[in-house]
mmCIF file of C-alpha atoms and ligand atoms in Angstrom:
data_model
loop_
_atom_site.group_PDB
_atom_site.id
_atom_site.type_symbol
_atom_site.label_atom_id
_atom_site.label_comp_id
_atom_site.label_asym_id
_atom_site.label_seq_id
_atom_site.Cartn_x
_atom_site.Cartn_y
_atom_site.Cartn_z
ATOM 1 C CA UNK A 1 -36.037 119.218 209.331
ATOM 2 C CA UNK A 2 -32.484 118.658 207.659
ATOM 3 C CA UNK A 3 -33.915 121.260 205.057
ATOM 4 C CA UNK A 4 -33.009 119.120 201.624
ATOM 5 C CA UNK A 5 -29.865 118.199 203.256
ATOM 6 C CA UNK A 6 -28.691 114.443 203.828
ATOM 7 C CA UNK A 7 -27.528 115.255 207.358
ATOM 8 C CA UNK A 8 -27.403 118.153 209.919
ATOM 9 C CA UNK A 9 -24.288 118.437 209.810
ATOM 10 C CA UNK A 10 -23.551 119.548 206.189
ATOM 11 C CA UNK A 11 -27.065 121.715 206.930
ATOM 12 C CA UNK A 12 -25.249 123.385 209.762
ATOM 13 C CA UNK A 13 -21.996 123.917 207.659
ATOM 14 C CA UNK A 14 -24.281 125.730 204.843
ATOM 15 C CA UNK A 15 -26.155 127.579 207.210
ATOM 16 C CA UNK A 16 -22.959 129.576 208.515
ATOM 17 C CA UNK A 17 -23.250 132.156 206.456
ATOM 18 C CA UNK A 18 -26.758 133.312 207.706
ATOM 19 C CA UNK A 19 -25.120 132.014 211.004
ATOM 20 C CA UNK A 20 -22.504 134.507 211.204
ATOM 21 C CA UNK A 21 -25.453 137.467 209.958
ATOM 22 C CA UNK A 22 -27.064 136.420 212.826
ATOM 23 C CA UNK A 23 -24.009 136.689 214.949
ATOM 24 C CA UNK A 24 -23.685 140.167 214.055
ATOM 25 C CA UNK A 25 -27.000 141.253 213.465
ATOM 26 C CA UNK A 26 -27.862 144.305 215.981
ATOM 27 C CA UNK A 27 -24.197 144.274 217.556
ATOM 28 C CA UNK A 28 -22.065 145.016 214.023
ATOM 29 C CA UNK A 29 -23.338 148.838 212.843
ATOM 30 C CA UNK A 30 -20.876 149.198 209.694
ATOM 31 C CA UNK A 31 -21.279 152.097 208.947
ATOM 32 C CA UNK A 32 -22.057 153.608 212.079
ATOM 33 C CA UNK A 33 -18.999 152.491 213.321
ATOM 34 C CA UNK A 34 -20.280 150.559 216.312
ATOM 35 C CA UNK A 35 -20.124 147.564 218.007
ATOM 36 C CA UNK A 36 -22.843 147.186 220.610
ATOM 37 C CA UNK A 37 -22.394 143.837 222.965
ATOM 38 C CA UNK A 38 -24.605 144.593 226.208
ATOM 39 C CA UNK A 39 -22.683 142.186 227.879
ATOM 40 C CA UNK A 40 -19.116 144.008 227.287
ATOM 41 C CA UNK A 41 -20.860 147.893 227.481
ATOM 42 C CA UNK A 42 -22.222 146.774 231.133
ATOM 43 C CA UNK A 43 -19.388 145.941 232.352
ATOM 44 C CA UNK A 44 -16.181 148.110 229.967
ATOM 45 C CA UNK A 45 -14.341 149.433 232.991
ATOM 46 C CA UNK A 46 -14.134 145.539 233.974
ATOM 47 C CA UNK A 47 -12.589 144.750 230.797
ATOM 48 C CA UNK A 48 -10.377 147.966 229.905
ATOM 49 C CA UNK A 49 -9.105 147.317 233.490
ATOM 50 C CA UNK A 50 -8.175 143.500 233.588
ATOM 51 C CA UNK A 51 -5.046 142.041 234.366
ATOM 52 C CA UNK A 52 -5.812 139.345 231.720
ATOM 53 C CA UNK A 53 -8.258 137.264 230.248
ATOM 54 C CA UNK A 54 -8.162 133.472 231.320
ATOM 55 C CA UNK A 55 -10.615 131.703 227.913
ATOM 56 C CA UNK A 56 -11.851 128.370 229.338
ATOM 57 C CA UNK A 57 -13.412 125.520 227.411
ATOM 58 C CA UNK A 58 -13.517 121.845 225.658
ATOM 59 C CA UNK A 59 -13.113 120.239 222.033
ATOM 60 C CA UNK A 60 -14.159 122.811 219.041
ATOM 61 C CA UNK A 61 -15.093 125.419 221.649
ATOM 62 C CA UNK A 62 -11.470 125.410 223.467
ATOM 63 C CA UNK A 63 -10.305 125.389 219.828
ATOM 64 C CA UNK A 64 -11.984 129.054 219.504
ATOM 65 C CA UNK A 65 -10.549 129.692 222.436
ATOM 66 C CA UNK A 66 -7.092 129.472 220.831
ATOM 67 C CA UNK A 67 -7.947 131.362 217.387
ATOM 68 C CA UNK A 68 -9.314 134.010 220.014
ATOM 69 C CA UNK A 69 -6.303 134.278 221.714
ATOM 70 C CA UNK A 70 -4.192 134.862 218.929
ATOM 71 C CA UNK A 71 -7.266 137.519 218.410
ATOM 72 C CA UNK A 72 -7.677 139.165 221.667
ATOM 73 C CA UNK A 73 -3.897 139.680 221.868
ATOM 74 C CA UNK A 74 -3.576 141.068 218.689
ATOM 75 C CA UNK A 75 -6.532 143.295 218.929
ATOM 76 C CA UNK A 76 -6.767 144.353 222.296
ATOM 77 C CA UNK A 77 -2.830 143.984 223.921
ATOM 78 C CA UNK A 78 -4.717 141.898 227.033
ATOM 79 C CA UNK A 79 -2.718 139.070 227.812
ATOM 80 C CA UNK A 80 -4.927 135.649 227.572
ATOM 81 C CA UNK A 81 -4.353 132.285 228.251
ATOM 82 C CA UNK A 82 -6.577 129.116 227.123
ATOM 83 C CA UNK A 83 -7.282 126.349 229.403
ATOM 84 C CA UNK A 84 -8.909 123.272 229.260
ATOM 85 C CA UNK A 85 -11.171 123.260 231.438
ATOM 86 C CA UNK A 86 -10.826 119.887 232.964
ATOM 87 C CA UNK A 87 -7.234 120.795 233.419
ATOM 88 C CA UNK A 88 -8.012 124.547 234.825
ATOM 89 C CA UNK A 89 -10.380 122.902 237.089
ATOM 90 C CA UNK A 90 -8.289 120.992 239.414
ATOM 91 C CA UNK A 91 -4.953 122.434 238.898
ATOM 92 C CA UNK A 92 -5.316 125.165 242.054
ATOM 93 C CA UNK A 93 -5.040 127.944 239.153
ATOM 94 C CA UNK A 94 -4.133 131.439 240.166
ATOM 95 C CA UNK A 95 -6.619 133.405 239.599
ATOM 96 C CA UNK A 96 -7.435 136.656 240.990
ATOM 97 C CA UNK A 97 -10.589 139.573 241.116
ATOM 98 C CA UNK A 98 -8.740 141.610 238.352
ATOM 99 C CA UNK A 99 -8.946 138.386 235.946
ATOM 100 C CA UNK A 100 -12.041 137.899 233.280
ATOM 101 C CA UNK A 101 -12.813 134.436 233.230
ATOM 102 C CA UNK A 102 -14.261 134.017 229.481
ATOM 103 C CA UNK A 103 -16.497 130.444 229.211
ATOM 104 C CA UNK A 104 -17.057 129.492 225.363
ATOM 105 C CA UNK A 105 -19.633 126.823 225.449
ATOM 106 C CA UNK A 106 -22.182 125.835 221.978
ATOM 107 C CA UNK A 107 -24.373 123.887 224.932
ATOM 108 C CA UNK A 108 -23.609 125.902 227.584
ATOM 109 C CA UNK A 109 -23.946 122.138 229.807
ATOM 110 C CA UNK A 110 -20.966 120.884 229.265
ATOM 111 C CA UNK A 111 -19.530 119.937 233.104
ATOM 112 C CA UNK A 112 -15.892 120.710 232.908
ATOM 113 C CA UNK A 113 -16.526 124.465 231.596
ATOM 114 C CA UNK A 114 -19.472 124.285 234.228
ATOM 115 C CA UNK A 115 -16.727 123.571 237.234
ATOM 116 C CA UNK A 116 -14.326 125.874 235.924
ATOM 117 C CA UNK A 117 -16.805 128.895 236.272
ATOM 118 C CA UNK A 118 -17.848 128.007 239.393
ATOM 119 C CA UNK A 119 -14.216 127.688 240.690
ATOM 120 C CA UNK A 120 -13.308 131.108 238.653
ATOM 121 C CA UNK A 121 -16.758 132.360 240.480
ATOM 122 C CA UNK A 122 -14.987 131.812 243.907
ATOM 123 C CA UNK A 123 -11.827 133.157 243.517
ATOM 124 C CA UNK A 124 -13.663 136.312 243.017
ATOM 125 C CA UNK A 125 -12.892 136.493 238.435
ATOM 126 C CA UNK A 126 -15.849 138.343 236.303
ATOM 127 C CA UNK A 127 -17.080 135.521 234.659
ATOM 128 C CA UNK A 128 -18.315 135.732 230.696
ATOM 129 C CA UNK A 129 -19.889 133.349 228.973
ATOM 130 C CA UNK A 130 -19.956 132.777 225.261
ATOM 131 C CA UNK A 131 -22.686 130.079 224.682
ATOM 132 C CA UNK A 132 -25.352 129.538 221.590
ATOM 133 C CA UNK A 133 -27.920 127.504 223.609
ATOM 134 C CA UNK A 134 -30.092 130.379 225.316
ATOM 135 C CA UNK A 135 -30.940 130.209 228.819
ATOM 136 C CA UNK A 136 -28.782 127.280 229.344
ATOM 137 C CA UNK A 137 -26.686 127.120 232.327
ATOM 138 C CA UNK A 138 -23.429 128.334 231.698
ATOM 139 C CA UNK A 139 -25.009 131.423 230.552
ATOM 140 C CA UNK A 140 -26.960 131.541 233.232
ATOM 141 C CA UNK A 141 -24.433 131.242 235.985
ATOM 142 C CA UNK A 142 -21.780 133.335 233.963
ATOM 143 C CA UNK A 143 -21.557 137.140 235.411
ATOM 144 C CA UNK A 144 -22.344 138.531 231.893
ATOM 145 C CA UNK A 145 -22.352 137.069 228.243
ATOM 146 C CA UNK A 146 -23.135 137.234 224.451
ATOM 147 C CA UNK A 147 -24.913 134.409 222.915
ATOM 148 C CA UNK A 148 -23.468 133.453 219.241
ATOM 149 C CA UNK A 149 -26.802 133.180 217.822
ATOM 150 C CA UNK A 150 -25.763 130.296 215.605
ATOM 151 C CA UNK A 151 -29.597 128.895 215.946
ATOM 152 C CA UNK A 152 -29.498 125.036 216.937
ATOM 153 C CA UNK A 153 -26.619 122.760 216.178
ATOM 154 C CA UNK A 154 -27.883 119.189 216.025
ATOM 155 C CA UNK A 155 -25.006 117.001 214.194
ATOM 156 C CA UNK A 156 -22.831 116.263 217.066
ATOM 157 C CA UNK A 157 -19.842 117.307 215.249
ATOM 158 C CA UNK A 158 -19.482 121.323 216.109
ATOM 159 C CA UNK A 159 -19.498 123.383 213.170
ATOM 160 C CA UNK A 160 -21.603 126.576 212.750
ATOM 161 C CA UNK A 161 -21.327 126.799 216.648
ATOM 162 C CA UNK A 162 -17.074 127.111 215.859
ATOM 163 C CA UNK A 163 -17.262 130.189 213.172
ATOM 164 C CA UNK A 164 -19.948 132.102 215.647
ATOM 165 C CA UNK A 165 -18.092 131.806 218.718
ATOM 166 C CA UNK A 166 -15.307 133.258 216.900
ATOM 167 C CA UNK A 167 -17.344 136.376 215.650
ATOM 168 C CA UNK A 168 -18.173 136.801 218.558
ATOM 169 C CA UNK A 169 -15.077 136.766 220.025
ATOM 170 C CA UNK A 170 -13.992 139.098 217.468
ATOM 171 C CA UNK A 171 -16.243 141.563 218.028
ATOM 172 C CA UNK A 172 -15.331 141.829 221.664
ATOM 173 C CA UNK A 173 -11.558 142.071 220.509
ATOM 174 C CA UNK A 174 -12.044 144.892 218.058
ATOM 175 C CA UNK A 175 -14.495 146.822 220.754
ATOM 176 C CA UNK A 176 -12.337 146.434 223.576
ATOM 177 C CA UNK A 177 -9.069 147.419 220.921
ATOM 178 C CA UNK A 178 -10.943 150.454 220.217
ATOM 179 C CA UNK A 179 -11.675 151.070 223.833
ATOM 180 C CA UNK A 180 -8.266 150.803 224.872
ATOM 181 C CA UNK A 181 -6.687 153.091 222.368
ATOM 182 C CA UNK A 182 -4.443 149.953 220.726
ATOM 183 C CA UNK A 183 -6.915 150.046 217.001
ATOM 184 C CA UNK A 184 -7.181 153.268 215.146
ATOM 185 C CA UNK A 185 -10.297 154.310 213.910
ATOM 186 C CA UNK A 186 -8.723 153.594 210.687
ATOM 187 C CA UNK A 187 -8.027 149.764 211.820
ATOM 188 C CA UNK A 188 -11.065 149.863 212.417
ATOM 189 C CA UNK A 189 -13.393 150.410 210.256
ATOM 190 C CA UNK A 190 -11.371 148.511 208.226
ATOM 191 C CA UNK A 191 -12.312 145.173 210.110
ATOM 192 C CA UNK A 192 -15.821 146.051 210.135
ATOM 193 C CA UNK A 193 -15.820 146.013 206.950
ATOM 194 C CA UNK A 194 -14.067 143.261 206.264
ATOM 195 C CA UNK A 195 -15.992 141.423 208.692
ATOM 196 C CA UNK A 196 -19.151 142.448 206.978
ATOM 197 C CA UNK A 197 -17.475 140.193 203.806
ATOM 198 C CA UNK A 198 -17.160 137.321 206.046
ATOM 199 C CA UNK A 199 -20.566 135.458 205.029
ATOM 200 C CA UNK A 200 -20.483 135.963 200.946
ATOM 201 C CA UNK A 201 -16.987 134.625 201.241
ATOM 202 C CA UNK A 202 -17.621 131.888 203.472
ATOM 203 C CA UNK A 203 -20.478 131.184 200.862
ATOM 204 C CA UNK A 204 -17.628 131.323 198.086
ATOM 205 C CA UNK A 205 -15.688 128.740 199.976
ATOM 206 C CA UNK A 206 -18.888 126.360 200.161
ATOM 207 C CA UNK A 207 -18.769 125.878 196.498
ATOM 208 C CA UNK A 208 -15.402 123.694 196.443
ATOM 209 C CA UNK A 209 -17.514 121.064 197.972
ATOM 210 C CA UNK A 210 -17.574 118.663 194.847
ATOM 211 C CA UNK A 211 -13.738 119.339 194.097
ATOM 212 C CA UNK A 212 -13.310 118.567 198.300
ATOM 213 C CA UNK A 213 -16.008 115.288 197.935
ATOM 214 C CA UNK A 214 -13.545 114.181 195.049
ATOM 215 C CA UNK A 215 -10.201 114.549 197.186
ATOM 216 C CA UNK A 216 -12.374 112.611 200.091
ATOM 217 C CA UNK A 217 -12.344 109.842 197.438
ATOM 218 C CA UNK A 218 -9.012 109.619 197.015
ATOM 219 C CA UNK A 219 -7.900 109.628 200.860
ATOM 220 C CA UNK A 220 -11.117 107.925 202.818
ATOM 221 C CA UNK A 221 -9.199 105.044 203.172
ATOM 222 C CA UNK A 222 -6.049 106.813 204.924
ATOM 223 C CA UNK A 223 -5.212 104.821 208.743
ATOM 224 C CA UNK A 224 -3.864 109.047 209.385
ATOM 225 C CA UNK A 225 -3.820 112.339 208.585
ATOM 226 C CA UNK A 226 -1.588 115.113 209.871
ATOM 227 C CA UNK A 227 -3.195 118.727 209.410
ATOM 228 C CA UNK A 228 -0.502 121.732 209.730
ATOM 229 C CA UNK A 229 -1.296 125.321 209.944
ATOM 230 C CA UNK A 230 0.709 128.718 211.383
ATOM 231 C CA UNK A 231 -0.368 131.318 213.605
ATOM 232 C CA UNK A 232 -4.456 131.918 213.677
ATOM 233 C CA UNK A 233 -4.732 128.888 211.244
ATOM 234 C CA UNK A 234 -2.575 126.845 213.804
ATOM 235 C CA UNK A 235 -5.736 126.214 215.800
ATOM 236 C CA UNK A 236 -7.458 125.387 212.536
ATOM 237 C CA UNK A 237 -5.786 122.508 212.423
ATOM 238 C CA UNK A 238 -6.580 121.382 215.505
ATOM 239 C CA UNK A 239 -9.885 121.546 214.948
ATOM 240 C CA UNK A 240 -9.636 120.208 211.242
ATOM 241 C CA UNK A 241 -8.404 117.258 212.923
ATOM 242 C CA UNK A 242 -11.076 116.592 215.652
ATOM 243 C CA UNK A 243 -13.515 116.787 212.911
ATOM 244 C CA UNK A 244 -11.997 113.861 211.064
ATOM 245 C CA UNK A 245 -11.284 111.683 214.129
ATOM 246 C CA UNK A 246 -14.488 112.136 215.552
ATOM 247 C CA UNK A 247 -16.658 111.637 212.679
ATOM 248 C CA UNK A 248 -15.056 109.202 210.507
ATOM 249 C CA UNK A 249 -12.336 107.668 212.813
ATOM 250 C CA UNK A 250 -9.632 108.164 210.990
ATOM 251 C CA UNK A 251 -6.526 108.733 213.358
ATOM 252 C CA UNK A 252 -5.566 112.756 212.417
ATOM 253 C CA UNK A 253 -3.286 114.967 214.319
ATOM 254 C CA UNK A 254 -3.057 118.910 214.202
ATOM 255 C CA UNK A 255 0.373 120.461 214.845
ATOM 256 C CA UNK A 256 1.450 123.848 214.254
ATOM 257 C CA UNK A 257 3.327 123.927 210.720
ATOM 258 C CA UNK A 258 6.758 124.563 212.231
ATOM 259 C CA UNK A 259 6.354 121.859 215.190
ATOM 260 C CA UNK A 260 6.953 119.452 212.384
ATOM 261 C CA UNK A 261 10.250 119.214 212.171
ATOM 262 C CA UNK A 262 10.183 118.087 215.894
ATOM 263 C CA UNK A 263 8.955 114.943 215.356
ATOM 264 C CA UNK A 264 5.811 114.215 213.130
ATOM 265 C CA UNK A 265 8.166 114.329 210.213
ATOM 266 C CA UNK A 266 9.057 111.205 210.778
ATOM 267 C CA UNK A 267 5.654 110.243 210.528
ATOM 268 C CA UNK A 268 5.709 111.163 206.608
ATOM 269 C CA UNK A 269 5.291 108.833 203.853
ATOM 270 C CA UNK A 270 3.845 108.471 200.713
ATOM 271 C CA UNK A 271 0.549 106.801 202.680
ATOM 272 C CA UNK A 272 0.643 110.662 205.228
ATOM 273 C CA UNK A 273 -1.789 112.823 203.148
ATOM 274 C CA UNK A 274 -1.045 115.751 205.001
ATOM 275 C CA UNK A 275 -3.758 118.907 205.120
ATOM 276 C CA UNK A 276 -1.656 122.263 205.004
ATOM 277 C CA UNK A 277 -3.292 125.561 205.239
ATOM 278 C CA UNK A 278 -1.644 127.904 203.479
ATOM 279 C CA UNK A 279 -3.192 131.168 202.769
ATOM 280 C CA UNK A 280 -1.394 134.084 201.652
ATOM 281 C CA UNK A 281 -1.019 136.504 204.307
ATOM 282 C CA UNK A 282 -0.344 133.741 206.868
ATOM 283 C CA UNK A 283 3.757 133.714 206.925
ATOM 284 C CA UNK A 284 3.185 132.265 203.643
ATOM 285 C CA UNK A 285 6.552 131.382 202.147
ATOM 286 C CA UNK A 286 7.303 129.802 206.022
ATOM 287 C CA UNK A 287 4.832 127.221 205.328
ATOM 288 C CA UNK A 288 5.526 126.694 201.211
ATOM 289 C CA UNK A 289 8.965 125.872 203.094
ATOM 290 C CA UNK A 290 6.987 123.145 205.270
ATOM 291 C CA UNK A 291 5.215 121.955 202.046
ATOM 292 C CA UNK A 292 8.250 120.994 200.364
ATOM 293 C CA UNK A 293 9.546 119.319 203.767
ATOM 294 C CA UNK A 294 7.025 117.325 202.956
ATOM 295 C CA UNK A 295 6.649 116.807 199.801
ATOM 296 C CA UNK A 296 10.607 115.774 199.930
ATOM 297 C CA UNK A 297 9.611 112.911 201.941
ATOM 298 C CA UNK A 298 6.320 112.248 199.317
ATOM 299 C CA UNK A 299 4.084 112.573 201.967
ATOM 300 C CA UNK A 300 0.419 113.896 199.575
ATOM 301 C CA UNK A 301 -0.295 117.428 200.194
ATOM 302 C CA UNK A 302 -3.563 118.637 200.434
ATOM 303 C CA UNK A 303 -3.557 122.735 200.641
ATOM 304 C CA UNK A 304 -5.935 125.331 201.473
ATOM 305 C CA UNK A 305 -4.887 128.064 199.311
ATOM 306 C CA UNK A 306 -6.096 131.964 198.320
ATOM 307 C CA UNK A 307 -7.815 132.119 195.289
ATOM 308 C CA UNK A 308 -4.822 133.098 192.347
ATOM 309 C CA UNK A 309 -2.328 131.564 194.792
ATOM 310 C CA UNK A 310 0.633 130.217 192.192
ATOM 311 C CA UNK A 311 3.571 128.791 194.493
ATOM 312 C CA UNK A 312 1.552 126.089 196.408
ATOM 313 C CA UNK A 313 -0.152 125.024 193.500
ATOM 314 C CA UNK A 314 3.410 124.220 191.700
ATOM 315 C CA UNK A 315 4.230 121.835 194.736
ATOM 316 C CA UNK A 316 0.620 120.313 196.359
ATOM 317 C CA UNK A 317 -1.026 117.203 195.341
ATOM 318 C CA UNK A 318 -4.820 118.803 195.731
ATOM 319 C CA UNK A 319 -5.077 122.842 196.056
ATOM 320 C CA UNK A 320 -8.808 124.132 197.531
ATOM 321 C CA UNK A 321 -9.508 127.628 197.115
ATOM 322 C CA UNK A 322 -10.627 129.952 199.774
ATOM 323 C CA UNK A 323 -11.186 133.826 199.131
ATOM 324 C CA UNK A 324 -8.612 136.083 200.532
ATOM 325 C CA UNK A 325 -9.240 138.229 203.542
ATOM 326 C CA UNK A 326 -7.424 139.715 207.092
ATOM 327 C CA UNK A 327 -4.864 137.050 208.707
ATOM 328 C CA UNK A 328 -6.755 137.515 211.598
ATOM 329 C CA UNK A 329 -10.652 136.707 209.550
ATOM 330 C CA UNK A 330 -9.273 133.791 207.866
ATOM 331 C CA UNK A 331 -10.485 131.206 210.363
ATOM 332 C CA UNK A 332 -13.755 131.731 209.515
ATOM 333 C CA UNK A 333 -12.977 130.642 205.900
ATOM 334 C CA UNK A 334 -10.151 128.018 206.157
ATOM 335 C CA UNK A 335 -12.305 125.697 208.405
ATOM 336 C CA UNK A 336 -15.178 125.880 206.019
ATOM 337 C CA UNK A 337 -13.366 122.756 203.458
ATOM 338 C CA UNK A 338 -11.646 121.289 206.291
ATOM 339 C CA UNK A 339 -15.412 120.766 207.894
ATOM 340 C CA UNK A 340 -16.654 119.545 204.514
ATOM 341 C CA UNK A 341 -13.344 117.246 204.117
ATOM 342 C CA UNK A 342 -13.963 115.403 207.209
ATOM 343 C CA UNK A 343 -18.246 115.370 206.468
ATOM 344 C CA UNK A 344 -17.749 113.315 202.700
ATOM 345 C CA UNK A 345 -14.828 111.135 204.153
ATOM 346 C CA UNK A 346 -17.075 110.161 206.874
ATOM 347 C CA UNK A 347 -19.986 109.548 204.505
ATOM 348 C CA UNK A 348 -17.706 107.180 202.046
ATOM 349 C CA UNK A 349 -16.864 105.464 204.950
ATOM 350 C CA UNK A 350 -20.934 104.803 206.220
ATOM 351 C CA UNK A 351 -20.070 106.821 209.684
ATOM 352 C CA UNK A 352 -22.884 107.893 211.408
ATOM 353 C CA UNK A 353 -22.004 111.345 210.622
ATOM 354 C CA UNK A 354 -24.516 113.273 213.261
ATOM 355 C CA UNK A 355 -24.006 110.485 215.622
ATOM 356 C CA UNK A 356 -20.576 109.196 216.201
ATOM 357 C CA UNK A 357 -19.840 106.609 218.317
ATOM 358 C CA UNK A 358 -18.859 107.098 221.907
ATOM 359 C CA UNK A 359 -20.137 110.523 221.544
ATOM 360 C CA UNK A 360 -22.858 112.926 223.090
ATOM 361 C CA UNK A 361 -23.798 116.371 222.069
ATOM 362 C CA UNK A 362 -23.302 117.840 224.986
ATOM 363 C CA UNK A 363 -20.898 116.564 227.989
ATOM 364 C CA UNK A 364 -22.551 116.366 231.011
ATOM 365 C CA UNK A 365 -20.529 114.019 232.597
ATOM 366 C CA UNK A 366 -16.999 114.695 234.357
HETATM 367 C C1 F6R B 401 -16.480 118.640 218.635
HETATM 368 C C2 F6R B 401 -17.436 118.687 219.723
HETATM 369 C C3 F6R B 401 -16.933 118.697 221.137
HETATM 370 C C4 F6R B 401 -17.466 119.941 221.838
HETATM 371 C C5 F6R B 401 -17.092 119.926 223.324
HETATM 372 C C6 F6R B 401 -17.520 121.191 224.017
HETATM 373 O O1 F6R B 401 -17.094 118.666 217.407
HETATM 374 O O2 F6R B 401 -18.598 118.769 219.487
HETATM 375 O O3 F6R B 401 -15.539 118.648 221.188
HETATM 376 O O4 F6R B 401 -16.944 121.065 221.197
HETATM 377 O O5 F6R B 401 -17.683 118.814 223.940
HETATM 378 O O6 F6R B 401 -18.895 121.359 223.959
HETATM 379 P P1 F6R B 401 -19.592 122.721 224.333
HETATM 380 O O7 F6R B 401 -19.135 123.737 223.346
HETATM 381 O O8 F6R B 401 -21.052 122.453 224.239
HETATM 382 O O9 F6R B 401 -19.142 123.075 225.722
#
């Protein structure tokens, strides 16, 4: 059942390459051009007509929500906003019938996003949901949806159900960007086919995992860890972070690169190994600025790099390679060794790894 593999979880963080095919199969027609979401096609004067688009959601899915902002905005010139949706929820939001309510949920059970809907429901919002777990309930009560198709995600930890959501979210950006006149047919086709890449490269990233396991070995006995990223890799970190607290309890915070300076610095020492993602096209020489904040203060640097990068490499402590592609794609490649960094810490440190403590696979409570 874990197919060769010593737990789901690093199962479910191999399979996202097929996971991500299967995101796309039927919707992403390359060459064709087209981007066919029944959900979205239903209901496109909805969408081209919306005031904004409110993203609601908890943990690694409300972390999507973020990188889908950043997406969404970029893509499509639609303002959105992400909400927790335990803070949405009983907050009296405003909310109104020209506002798309989108739900990201792997479970589609989880209570919080399940109140939020119903609340968004009411105040008269087209509701969306973006689940993987088919027929559950969010996507039952949402107004319309797409399913990621991520197949099921067992090791509580989120992983595949993270890089799906965000194809799919992706999709919808780049369909309703089209739609809307704000992405050339150049612009296009040219994230089509980059998107099309996504899988061998995420495949490409996978294969760091021995260089990653032997980093783990160095740090598994860290009390913290800050993670830093900028822009769509800001919300990386985030989530690079929940996956080390909550599967081998090791205290991490996320923090967007340049937040750093307003306090967390003072946090750095030479026991801080600090996680940096720093690919190329991602205000690069901003955050090779942060990394020698840092390393100034010989905190350890641990950097997620393109492959050939030179500058970073002069100045981190550990350098993992991920292959180059679109600011916007890279995401779906910079969490792969942050996902696999937090998996062999956890397992050097005899966490139940699929089963953390205190935690439940889907959140059914309030
Ligand atoms: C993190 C994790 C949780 C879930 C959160 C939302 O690895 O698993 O943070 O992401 O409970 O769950 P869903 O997406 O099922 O609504």
């Amino acid at each position: 059942e874990k197919g060769g593999y010593e737990h789901f979880m690093l199962k479910e963080i191999h399979e996202q390459p097929n996971a991500v095919i299967d995101t796309y199969r039927g919707r992403m027609l390359v060459n064709e051009g087209i981007i066919r979401m029944a959900g979205v096609d239903d209901h496109i004067e909805k969408f081209l007509n919306a005031n904004r688009i409110i993203i609601v959601a908890c943990g690694t899915s409300w972390h999507a929500g973020l990188v889908a902002e950043y997406i969404f905005e970029d893509l499509a010139r639609i303002p959105v906003e992400v909400e927790y949706a335990s803070e949405f929820r009983y907050r009296n939001p405003i909310i109104t019938d020209k506002d798309i309510v989108i739900a990201i949920s792997q479970s589609g059970e989880t209570a919080d996003t399940r109140a939020a809907i119903q609340l968004a429901k009411e105040k008269g919002a087209f509701v969306f949901g973006v689940c993987n777990v088919v027929g559950s309930t969010i996507s039952r009560e949402s107004d319309a949806g797409a399913y990621t198709h991520a197949g099921p995600e067992i090791g509580v930890a989120s992983t595949k159900a993270f890089t799906t959501q965000i194809t799919v979210l992706t999709l919808m950006a780049l369909k309703l960007g089209k739609a809307n006149g704000n992405v050339s047919a150049s612009d296009y086709h040219m994230h089509l086919q980059e998107l099309a890449l996504i899988p061998e490269k995420i495949k490409a990233s996978l294969t760091s995992d021995a260089h990653i396991q032997a980093i783990s070995d160095i740090y598994k006995d860290s009390a913290n860890f800050l993670y830093l990223g900028r822009g769509f890799n800001f919300p990386v970190a985030l989530e690079g972070a929940l996956k080390l607290k909550e599967i081998s309890y090791i205290h991490a915070e996320g923090y967007p690169a340049a937040e750093m300076k307003h306090g967390p610095i003072a946090l750095i020492d030479e026991q801080m190994p600090v996680v940096v993602i720093a690919t190329k096209r991602g205000h690069y020489e901003k955050v090779v600025s942060n990394i020698q904040e840092i390393k100034s203060r010989s905190g350890k640097i641990i950097a997620i790099v393109n492959e050939g990068d030179v500058h970073v490499k002069e100045l981190a402590d550990h350098v993992i390679e991920v292959p180059d592609t679109l600011e916007l794609l890279s995401p779906l490649l910079t969490t792969i060794p942050l996902q696999l960094l937090s998996y062999h810490i956890a397992v050097m440190r005899d966490c139940n790894v699929d089963q953390p403590r205190n935690l439940a696979k889907s959140v059914t409570v309030e």
